[in-house]
C-alpha cells in the first residue's frame, strides 16, 4: 500500500509530500525525487501543446534520449 501512495505522490508531482512520506514510511520512490519537478514541467508543456518546449526540456534532462528512441523505432 505504501508503494501505491508513493507512486501517486510522485506521478502527481507532490515532491515535498513524497519526500516526507519517504522519511516517515521508509518507502523509496522508483525515480529520483529531484527530477520530479522537471518531469512535471515536461508533462505540462506537452499537455498545453507546447511540443517544442517539451522537447527542449527532455533534451535538457536526458540529452540524446529522443534521438535514441527514434533510432530504436526505425
Coordinates of N, CA and C in Angstrom, one line a residue, residues 12-72:
X12 N 1.8 12.7 -9.4 CA 1.1 13.9 -9.3 C 2.0 15.1 -9.1
X13 N 3.2 14.9 -8.8 CA 4.2 16.0 -8.6 C 4.3 16.6 -7.2
X14 N 3.8 15.8 -6.3 CA 3.8 16.3 -4.9 C 5.2 15.9 -4.2
X15 N 6.2 16.6 -4.6 CA 7.6 16.3 -4.3 C 7.8 16.4 -2.8
X16 N 7.4 17.4 -2.2 CA 7.6 17.6 -0.7 C 6.8 16.5 0.1
X17 N 5.6 16.3 -0.3 CA 4.8 15.2 0.4 C 5.5 13.8 0.2
X18 N 6.0 13.6 -1.0 CA 6.7 12.3 -1.3 C 7.9 12.2 -0.5
X19 N 8.7 13.2 -0.3 CA 9.9 13.2 0.5 C 9.5 13.0 2.0
X20 N 8.5 13.6 2.4 CA 8.1 13.4 3.8 C 7.6 12.0 4.0
X21 N 6.8 11.5 3.1 CA 6.3 10.1 3.2 C 7.4 9.1 3.1
X22 N 8.5 9.4 2.3 CA 9.6 8.5 2.2 C 10.3 8.4 3.6
X23 N 10.5 9.6 4.2 CA 11.1 9.6 5.6 C 10.3 8.9 6.6
X24 N 9.0 9.1 6.6 CA 8.1 8.5 7.6 C 7.8 7.0 7.4
X25 N 7.7 6.6 6.2 CA 7.3 5.2 5.9 C 8.5 4.3 5.5
X26 N 9.6 4.9 5.1 CA 10.8 4.2 4.6 C 10.6 3.6 3.2
X27 N 9.5 4.1 2.5 CA 9.2 3.7 1.1 C 10.0 4.5 0.1
X28 N 10.8 3.9 -0.6 CA 11.6 4.6 -1.6 C 10.9 4.8 -2.9
X29 N 10.9 5.9 -3.5 CA 10.3 6.1 -4.8 C 11.0 5.4 -5.9
X30 N 10.4 5.1 -7.0 CA 11.0 4.4 -8.2 C 11.9 5.4 -9.0
X31 N 11.7 6.7 -8.8 CA 12.5 7.6 -9.6 C 13.1 8.6 -8.6
X32 N 14.1 9.3 -9.0 CA 14.8 10.4 -8.2 C 13.8 11.5 -8.0
X33 N 13.5 11.8 -6.8 CA 12.6 12.9 -6.5 C 13.1 14.3 -7.0
X34 N 14.4 14.4 -7.1 CA 14.9 15.7 -7.6 C 14.5 16.0 -9.0
X35 N 14.2 14.9 -9.8 CA 13.9 15.2 -11.2 C 12.3 15.3 -11.4
X36 N 11.6 15.1 -10.3 CA 10.1 15.1 -10.5 C 9.6 16.5 -10.9
X37 N 10.1 17.6 -10.4 CA 9.7 18.9 -10.8 C 10.0 19.1 -12.3
X38 N 11.2 18.7 -12.8 CA 11.5 18.8 -14.2 C 10.6 17.9 -15.1
X39 N 10.3 16.7 -14.6 CA 9.4 15.9 -15.3 C 8.0 16.5 -15.4
X40 N 7.5 17.1 -14.4 CA 6.2 17.7 -14.4 C 6.2 18.9 -15.3
X41 N 7.3 19.6 -15.5 CA 7.4 20.7 -16.4 C 7.3 20.2 -17.9
X42 N 7.9 19.0 -18.2 CA 7.7 18.4 -19.5 C 6.3 18.0 -19.7
X43 N 5.7 17.4 -18.7 CA 4.3 17.0 -18.9 C 3.4 18.2 -19.1
X44 N 3.6 19.3 -18.4 CA 2.8 20.5 -18.5 C 2.9 21.0 -20.0
X45 N 4.2 21.1 -20.4 CA 4.4 21.6 -21.8 C 3.7 20.7 -22.8
X46 N 3.7 19.4 -22.7 CA 3.1 18.5 -23.7 C 1.5 18.8 -23.6
X47 N 1.0 18.8 -22.4 CA -0.4 18.9 -22.2 C -0.9 20.3 -22.7
X48 N -0.1 21.3 -22.7 CA -0.5 22.6 -23.2 C -0.3 22.8 -24.7
X49 N 0.3 21.7 -25.3 CA 0.5 21.8 -26.7 C 1.8 22.4 -27.2
X50 N 2.7 22.7 -26.2 CA 4.0 23.3 -26.5 C 5.0 22.2 -26.7
X51 N 5.0 21.6 -27.8 CA 5.8 20.4 -28.1 C 7.3 20.8 -28.1
X52 N 7.6 21.9 -28.8 CA 9.0 22.3 -28.9 C 9.6 22.6 -27.5
X53 N 8.9 23.2 -26.6 CA 9.3 23.4 -25.3 C 9.5 22.1 -24.5
X54 N 8.6 21.2 -24.7 CA 8.7 19.8 -24.1 C 10.0 19.1 -24.6
X55 N 10.2 19.2 -25.9 CA 11.4 18.5 -26.5 C 12.7 19.1 -25.9
X56 N 12.7 20.4 -25.8 CA 13.8 21.1 -25.2 C 14.1 20.7 -23.8
X57 N 13.0 20.6 -23.0 CA 13.1 20.2 -21.6 C 13.6 18.7 -21.5
X58 N 13.1 17.9 -22.3 CA 13.5 16.5 -22.3 C 15.0 16.4 -22.7
X59 N 15.4 17.1 -23.7 CA 16.8 17.1 -24.1 C 17.7 17.7 -22.9
X60 N 17.2 18.7 -22.2 CA 18.0 19.2 -21.0 C 18.1 18.1 -20.0
X61 N 17.1 17.3 -19.7 CA 17.1 16.3 -18.7 C 17.9 15.1 -19.1
X62 N 17.8 14.7 -20.4 CA 18.5 13.5 -20.8 C 18.9 13.7 -22.3
X63 N 20.0 14.3 -22.6 CA 20.4 14.6 -23.9 C 20.5 13.3 -24.7
X64 N 20.0 13.3 -25.9 CA 20.1 12.1 -26.8 C 19.0 11.1 -26.6
X65 N 18.1 11.2 -25.6 CA 17.1 10.2 -25.3 C 16.1 10.2 -26.5
X66 N 15.7 11.3 -27.0 CA 14.7 11.3 -28.1 C 15.3 10.7 -29.3
X67 N 16.6 11.1 -29.6 CA 17.3 10.5 -30.7 C 17.4 9.0 -30.6
X68 N 17.7 8.5 -29.5 CA 17.9 7.1 -29.2 C 16.5 6.4 -29.5
X69 N 15.4 7.0 -29.0 CA 14.1 6.4 -29.2 C 13.7 6.4 -30.6
X70 N 14.0 7.4 -31.4 CA 13.7 7.5 -32.8 C 14.5 6.4 -33.6
X71 N 15.8 6.2 -33.2 CA 16.6 5.1 -33.8 C 16.0 3.8 -33.6
X72 N 15.6 3.5 -32.3 CA 15.0 2.2 -32.0 C 13.7 1.9 -32.7

